[in-house]
Short mmCIF file of N, CA and C in Angstrom, two decimals:
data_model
loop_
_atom_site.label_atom_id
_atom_site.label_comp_id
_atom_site.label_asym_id
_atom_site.label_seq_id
_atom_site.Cartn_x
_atom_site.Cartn_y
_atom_site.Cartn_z
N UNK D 1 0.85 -1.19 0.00
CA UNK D 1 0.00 0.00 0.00
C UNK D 1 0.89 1.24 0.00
N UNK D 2 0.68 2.53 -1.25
CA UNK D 2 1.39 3.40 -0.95
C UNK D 2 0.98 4.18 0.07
N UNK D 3 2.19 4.73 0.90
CA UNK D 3 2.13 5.75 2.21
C UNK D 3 1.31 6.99 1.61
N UNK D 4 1.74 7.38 0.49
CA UNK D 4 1.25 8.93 -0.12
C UNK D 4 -0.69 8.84 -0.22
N UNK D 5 -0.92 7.61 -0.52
CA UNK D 5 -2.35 7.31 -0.57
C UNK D 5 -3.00 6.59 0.96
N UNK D 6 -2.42 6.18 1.72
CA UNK D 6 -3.01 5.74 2.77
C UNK D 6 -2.38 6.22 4.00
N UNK D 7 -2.17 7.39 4.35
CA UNK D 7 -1.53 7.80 5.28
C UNK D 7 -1.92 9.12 5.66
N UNK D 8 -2.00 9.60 7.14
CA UNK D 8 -2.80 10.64 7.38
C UNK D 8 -1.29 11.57 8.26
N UNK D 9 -0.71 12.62 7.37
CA UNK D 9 0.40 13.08 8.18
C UNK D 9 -0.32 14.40 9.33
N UNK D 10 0.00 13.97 10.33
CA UNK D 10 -0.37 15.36 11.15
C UNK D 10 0.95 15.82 11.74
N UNK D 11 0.31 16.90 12.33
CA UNK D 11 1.68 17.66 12.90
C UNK D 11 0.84 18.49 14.07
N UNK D 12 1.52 18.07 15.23
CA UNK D 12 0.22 18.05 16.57
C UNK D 12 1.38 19.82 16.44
N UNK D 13 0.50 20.55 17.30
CA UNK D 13 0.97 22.20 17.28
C UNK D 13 0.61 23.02 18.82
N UNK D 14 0.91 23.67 19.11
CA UNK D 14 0.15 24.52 20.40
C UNK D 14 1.00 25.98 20.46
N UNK D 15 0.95 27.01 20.02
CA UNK D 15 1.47 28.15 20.10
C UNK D 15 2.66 28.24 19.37
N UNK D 16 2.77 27.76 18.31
CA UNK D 16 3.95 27.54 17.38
C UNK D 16 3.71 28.09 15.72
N UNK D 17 2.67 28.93 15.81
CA UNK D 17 2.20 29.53 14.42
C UNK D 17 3.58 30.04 13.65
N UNK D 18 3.85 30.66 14.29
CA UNK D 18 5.04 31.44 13.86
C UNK D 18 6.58 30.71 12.95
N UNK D 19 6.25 30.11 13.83
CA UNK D 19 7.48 28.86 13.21
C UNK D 19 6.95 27.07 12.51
N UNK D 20 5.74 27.03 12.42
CA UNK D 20 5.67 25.78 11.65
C UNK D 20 5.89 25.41 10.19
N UNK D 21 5.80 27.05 10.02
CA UNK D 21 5.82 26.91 8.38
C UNK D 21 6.78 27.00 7.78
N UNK D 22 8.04 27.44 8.59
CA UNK D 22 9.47 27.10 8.10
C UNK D 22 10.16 26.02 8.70
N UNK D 23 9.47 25.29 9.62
CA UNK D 23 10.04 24.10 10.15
C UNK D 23 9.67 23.00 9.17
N UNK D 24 8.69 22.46 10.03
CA UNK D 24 7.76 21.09 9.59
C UNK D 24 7.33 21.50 8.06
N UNK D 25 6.51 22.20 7.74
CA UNK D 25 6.27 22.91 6.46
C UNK D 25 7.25 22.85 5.22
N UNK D 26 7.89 23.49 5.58
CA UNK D 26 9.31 23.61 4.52
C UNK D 26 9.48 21.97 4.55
N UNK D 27 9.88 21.55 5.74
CA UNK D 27 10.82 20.29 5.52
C UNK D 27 9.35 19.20 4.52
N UNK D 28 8.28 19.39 4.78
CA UNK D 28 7.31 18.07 3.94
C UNK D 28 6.76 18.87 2.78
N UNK D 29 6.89 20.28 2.62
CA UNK D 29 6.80 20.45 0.90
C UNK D 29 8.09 20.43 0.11
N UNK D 30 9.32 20.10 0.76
CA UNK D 30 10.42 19.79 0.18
C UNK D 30 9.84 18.17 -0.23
N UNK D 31 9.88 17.66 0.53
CA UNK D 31 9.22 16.59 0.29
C UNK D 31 7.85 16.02 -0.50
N UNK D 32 7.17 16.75 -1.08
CA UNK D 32 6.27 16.81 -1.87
C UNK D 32 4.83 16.51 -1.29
N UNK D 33 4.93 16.50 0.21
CA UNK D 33 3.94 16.09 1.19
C UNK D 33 2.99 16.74 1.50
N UNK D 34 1.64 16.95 1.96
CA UNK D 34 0.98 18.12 2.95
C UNK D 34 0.90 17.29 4.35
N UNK D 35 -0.14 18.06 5.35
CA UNK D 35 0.12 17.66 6.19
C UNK D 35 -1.42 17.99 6.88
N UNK D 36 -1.84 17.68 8.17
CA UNK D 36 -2.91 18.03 8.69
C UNK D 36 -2.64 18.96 10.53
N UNK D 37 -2.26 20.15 10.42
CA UNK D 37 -2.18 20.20 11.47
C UNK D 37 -3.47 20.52 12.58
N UNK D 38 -2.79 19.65 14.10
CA UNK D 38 -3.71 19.71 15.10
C UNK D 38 -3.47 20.30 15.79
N UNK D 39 -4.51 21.74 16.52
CA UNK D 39 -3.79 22.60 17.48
C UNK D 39 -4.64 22.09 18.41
N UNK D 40 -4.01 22.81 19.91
CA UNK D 40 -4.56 22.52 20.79
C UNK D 40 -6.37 23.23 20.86
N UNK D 41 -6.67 23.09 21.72
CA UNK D 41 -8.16 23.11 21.93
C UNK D 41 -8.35 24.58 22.43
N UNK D 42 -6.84 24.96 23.78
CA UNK D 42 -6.87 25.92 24.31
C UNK D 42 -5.76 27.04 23.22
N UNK D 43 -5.55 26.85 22.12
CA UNK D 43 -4.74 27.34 20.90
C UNK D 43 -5.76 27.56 19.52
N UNK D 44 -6.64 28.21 20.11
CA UNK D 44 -7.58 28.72 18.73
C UNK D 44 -7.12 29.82 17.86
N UNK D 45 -6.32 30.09 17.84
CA UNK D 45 -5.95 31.11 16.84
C UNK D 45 -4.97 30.84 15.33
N UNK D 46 -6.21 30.41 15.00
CA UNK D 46 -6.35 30.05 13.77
C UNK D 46 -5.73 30.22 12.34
N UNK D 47 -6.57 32.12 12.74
CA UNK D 47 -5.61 32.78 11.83
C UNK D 47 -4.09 33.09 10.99
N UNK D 48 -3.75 32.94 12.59
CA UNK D 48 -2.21 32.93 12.89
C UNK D 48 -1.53 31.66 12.12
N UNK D 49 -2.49 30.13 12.10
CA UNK D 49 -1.77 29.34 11.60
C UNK D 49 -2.50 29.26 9.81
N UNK D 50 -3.57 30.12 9.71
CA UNK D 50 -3.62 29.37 8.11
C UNK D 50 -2.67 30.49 7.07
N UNK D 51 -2.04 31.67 8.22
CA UNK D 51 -1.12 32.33 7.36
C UNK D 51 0.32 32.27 7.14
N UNK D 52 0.47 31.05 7.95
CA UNK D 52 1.87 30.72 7.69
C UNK D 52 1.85 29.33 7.74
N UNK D 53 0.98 28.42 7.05
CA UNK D 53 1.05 27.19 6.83
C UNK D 53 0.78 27.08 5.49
N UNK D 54 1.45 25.94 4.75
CA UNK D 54 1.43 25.89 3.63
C UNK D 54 0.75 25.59 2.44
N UNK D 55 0.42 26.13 1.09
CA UNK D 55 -0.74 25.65 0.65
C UNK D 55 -1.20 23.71 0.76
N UNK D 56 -2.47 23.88 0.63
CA UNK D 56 -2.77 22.17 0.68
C UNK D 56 -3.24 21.72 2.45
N UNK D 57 -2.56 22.62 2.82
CA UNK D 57 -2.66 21.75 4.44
C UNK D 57 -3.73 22.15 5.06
N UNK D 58 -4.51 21.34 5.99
CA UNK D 58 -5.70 21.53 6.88
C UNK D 58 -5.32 21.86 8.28
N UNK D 59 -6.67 22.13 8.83
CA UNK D 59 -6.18 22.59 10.34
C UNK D 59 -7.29 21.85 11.36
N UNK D 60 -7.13 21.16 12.24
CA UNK D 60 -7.63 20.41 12.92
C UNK D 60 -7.75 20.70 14.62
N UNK D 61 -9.24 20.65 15.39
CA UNK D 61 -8.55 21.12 16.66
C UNK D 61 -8.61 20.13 17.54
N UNK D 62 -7.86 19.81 17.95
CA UNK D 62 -7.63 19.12 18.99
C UNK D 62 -8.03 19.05 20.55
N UNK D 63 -7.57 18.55 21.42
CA UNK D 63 -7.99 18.96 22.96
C UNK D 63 -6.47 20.05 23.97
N UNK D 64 -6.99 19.93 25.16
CA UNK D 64 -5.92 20.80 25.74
C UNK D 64 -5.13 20.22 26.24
N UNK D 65 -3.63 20.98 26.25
CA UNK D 65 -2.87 20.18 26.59
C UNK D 65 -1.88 19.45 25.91
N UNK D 66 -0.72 19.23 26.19
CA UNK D 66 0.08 18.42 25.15
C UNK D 66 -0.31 16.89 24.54
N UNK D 67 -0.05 16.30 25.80
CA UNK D 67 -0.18 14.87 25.92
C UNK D 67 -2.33 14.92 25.30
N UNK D 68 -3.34 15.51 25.91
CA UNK D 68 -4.63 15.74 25.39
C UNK D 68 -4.48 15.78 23.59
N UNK D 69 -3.63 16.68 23.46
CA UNK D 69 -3.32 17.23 22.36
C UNK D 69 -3.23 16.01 21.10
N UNK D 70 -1.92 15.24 21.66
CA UNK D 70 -1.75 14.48 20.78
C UNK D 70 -2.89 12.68 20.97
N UNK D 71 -2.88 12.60 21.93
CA UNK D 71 -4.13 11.21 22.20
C UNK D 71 -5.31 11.82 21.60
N UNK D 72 -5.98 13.33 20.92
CA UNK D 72 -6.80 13.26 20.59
C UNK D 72 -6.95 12.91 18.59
N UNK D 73 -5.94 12.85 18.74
CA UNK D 73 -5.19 12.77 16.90
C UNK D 73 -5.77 11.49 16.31
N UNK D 74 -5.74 10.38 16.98
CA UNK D 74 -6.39 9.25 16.95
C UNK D 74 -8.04 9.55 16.50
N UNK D 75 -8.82 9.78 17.22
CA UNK D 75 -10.00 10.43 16.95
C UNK D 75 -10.53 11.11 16.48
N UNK D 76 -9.66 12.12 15.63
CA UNK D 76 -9.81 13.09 14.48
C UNK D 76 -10.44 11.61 13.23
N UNK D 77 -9.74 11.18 13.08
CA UNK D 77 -9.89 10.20 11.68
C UNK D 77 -10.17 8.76 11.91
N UNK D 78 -11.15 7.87 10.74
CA UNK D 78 -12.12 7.03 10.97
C UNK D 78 -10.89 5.79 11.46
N UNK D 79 -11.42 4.70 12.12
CA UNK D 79 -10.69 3.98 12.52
C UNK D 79 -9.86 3.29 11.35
N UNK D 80 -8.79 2.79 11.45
CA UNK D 80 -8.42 1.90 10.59
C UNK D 80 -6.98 2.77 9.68
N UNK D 81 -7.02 4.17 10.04
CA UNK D 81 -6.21 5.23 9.42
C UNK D 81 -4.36 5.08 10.12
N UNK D 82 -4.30 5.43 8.84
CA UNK D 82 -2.48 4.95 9.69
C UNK D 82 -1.76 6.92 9.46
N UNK D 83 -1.58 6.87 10.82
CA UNK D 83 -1.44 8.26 11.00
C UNK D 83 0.19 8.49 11.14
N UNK D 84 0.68 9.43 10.49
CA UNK D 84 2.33 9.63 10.78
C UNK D 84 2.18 11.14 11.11
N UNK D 85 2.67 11.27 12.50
CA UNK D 85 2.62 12.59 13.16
C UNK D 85 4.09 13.04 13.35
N UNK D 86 4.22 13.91 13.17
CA UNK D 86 5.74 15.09 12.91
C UNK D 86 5.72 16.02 13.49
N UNK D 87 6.09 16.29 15.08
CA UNK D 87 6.21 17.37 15.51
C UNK D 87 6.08 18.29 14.77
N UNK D 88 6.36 19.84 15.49
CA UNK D 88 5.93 21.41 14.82
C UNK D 88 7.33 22.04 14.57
N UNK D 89 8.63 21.18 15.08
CA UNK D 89 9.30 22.04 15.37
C UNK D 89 10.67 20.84 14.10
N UNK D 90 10.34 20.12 13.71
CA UNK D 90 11.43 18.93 12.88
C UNK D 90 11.59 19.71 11.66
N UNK D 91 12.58 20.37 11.32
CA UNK D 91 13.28 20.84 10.21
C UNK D 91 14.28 20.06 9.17
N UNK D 92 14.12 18.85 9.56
CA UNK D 92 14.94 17.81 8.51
C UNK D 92 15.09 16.42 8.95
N UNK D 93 14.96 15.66 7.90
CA UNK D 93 15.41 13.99 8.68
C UNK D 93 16.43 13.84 8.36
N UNK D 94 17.90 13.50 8.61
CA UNK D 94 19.39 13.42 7.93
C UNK D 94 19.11 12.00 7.94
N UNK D 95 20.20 11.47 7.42
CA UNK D 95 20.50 9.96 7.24
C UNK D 95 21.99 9.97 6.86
N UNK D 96 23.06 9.26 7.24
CA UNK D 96 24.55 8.76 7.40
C UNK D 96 24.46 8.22 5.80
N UNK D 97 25.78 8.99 5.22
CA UNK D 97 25.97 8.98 4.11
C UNK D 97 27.10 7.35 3.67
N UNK D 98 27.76 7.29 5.33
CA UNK D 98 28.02 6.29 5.14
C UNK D 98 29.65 6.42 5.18
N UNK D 99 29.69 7.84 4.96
CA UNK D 99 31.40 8.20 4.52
C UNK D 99 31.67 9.14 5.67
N UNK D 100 32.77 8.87 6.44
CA UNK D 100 33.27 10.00 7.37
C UNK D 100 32.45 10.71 8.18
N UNK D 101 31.02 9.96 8.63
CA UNK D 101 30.31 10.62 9.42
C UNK D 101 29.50 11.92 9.06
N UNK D 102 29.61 12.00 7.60
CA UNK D 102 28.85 13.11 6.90
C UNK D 102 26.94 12.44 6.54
N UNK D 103 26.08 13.68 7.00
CA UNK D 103 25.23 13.40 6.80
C UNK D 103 24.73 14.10 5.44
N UNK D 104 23.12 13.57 5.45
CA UNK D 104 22.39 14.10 4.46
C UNK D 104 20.85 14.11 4.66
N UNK D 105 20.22 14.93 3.89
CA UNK D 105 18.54 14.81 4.23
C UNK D 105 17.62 13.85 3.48
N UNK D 106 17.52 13.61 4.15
CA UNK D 106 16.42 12.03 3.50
C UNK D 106 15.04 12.95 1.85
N UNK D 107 15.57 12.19 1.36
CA UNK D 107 14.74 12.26 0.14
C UNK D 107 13.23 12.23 0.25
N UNK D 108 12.07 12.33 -0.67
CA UNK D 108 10.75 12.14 -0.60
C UNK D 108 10.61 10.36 -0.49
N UNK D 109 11.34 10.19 -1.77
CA UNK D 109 10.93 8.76 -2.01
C UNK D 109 11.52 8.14 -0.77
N UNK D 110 12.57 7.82 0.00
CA UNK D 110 13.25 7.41 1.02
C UNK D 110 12.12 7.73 2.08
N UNK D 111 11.52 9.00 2.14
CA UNK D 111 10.81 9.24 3.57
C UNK D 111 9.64 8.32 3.65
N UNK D 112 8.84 7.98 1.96
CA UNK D 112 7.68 7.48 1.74
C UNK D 112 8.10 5.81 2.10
N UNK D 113 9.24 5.59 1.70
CA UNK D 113 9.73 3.99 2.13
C UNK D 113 10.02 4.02 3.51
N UNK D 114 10.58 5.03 4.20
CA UNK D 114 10.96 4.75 5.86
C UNK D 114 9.20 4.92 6.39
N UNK D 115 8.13 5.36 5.89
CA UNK D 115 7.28 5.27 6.36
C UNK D 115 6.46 4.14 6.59
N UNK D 116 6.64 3.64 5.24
CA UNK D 116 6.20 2.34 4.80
C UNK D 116 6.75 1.35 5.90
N UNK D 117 7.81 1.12 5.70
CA UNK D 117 8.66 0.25 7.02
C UNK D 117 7.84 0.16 8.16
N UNK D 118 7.95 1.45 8.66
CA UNK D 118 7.50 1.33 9.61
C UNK D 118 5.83 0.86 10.07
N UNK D 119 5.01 1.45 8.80
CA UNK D 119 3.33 0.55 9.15
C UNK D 119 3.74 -0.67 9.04
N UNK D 120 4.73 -1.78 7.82
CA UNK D 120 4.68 -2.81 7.84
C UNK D 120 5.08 -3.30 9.22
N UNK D 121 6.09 -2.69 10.73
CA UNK D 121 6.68 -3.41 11.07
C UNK D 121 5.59 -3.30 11.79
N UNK D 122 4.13 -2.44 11.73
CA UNK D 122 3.15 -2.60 12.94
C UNK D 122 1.99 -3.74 12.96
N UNK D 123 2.19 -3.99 11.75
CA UNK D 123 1.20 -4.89 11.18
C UNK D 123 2.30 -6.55 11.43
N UNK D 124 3.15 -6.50 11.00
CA UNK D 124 3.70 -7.96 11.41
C UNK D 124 4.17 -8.06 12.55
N UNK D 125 4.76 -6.90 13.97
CA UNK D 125 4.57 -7.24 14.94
C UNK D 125 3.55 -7.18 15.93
N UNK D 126 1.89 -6.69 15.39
CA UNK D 126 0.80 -6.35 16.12
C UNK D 126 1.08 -5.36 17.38
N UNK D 127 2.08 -4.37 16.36
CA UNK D 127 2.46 -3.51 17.11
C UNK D 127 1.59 -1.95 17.01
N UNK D 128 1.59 -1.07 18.04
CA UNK D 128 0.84 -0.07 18.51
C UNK D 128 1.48 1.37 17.85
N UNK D 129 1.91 1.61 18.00
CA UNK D 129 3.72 2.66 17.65
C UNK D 129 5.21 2.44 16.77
N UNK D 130 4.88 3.10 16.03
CA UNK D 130 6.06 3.12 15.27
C UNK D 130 7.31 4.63 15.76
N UNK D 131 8.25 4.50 15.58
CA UNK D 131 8.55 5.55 15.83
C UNK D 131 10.30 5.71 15.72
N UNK D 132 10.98 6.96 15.28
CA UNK D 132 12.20 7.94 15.19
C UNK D 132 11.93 9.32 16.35
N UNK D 133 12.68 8.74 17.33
CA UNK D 133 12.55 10.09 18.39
C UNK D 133 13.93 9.65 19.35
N UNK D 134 15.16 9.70 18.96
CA UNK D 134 16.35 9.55 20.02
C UNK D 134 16.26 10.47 20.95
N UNK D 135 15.72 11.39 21.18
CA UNK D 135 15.47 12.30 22.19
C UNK D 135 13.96 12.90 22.33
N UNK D 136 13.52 13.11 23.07
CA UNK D 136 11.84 13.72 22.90
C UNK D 136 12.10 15.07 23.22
N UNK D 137 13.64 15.40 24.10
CA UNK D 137 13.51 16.55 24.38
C UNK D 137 15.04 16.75 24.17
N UNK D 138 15.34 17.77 23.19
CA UNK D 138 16.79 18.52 23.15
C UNK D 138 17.50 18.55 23.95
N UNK D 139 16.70 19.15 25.20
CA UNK D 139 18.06 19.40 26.37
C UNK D 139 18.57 18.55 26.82
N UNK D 140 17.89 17.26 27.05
CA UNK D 140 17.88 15.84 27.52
C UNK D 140 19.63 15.75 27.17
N UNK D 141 20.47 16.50 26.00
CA UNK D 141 21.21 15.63 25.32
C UNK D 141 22.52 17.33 25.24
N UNK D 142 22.07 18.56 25.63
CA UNK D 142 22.35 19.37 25.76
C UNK D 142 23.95 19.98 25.97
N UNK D 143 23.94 19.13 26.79
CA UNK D 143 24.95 19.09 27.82
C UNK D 143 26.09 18.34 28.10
N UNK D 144 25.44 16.98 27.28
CA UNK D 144 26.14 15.93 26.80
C UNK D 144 27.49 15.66 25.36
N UNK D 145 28.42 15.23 26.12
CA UNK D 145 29.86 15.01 25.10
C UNK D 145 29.11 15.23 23.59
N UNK D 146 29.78 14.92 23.09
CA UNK D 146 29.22 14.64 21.45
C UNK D 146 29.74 13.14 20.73
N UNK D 147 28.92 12.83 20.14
CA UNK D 147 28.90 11.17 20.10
C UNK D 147 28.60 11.00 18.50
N UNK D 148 29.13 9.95 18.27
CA UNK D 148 28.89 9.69 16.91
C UNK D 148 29.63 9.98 15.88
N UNK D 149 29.06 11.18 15.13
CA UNK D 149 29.33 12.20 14.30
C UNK D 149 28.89 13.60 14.96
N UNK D 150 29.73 13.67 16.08
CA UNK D 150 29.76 15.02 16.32
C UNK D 150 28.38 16.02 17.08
N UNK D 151 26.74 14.63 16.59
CA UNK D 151 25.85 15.44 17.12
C UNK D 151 25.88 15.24 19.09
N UNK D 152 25.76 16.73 19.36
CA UNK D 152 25.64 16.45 21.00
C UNK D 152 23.97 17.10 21.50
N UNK D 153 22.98 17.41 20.49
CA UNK D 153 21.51 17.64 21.09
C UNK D 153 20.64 17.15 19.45
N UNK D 154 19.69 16.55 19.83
CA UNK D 154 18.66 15.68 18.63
C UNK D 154 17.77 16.07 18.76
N UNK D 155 17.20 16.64 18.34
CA UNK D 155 15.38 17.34 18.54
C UNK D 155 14.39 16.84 17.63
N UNK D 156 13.14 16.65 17.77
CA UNK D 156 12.29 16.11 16.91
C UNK D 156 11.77 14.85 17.26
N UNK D 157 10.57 14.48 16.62
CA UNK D 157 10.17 13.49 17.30
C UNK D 157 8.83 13.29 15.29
N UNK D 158 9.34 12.19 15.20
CA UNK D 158 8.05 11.38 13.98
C UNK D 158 8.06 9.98 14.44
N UNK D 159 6.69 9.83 14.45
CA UNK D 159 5.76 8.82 14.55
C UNK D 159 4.55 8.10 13.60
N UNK D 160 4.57 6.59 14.05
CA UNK D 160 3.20 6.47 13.35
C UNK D 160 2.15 5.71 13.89
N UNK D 161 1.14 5.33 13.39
CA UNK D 161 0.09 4.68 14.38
C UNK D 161 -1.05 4.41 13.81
N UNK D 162 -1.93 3.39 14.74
CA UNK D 162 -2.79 3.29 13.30
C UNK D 162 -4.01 3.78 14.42
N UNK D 163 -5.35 4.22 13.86
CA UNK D 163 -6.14 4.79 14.94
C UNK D 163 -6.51 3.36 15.21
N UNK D 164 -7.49 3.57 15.88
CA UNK D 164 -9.21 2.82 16.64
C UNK D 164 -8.62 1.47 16.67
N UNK D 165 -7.03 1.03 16.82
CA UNK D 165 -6.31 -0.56 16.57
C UNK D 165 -7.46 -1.05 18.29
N UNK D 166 -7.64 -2.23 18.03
CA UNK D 166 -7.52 -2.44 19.27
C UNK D 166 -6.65 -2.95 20.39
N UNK D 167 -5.81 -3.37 20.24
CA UNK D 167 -4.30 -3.54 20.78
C UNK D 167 -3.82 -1.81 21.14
N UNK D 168 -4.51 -1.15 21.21
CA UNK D 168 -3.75 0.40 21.52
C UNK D 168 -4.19 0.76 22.83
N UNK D 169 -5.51 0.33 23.06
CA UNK D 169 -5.89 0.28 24.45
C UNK D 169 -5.57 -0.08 25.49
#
């Protein structure tokens, strides 16, 4: 099943008008993507986001609260929907080039296959969550040596999920 046809991208939001549309935005119309964003419940200002969000994309409201915020994403759309949610604030996916620790930004077609992966691995392990999030929170990592290739803070968080599963309960 293609991701581009069966896949519901959201991008959960709460006081981030200002910056979604050069974050998340930029990074999935580079990608040839739209997206559905969900604001919070107590984040009605609307305006603010249909003028700096990008053509194609919808706006969805959600409940209050972060954690409200995103458990209500599920329930936006009919059961059975395989949802890939992208923070407000993810400005690129890199991927290891393989050579000297140099990275690069993941392609459309690459993002539509790492997506793919990931519903398949939910469906053959009757699994709940898919997910790319080495850190949920930047600072977490802030402070910390530098490892790898040099990165010492990871920000961002993409996910996927399928709604109304019953195994999610």
């Amino acid at each position: 099943m293609d991701v581009t046809q069966s896949v519901k991208i959201v991008v959960p939001s709460h006081g981030r008008a200002d910056q979604i549309g050069n974050r998340t935005g930029r990074l999935l119309a580079r990608l040839g993507l739209t997206a559905t964003v969900v604001i919070s419940e107590a984040d009605l200002r609307l305006h603010e986001y249909t003028a700096t969000l990008p053509a194609g994309w919808d706006i969805a409201i959600g409940a209050p609260g972060l954690a409200g915020n995103r458990n209500a994403i599920g329930s936006l759309f009919p059961d059975g929907t395989r949802i890939l949610s992208i923070d407000d604030d993810v400005n690129d996916i890199v991927v290891s080039t393989g050579v000297d620790g140099r990275l690069r930004s993941l392609g459309g077609g690459e993002f539509i296959e790492m997506a793919e992966r990931g519903f398949n691995m939910l469906e053959r392990y009757h699994g709940a969550v898919w997910g790319l999030n080495p850190s949920a929170d930047r600072r977490f990592l802030a402070n910390a040596p530098a490892f790898t290739v040099g990165i010492s803070a990871i920000e961002g968080c993409l996910y996927g999920f399928i709604s109304g599963r019953a195994d999610m309960t």
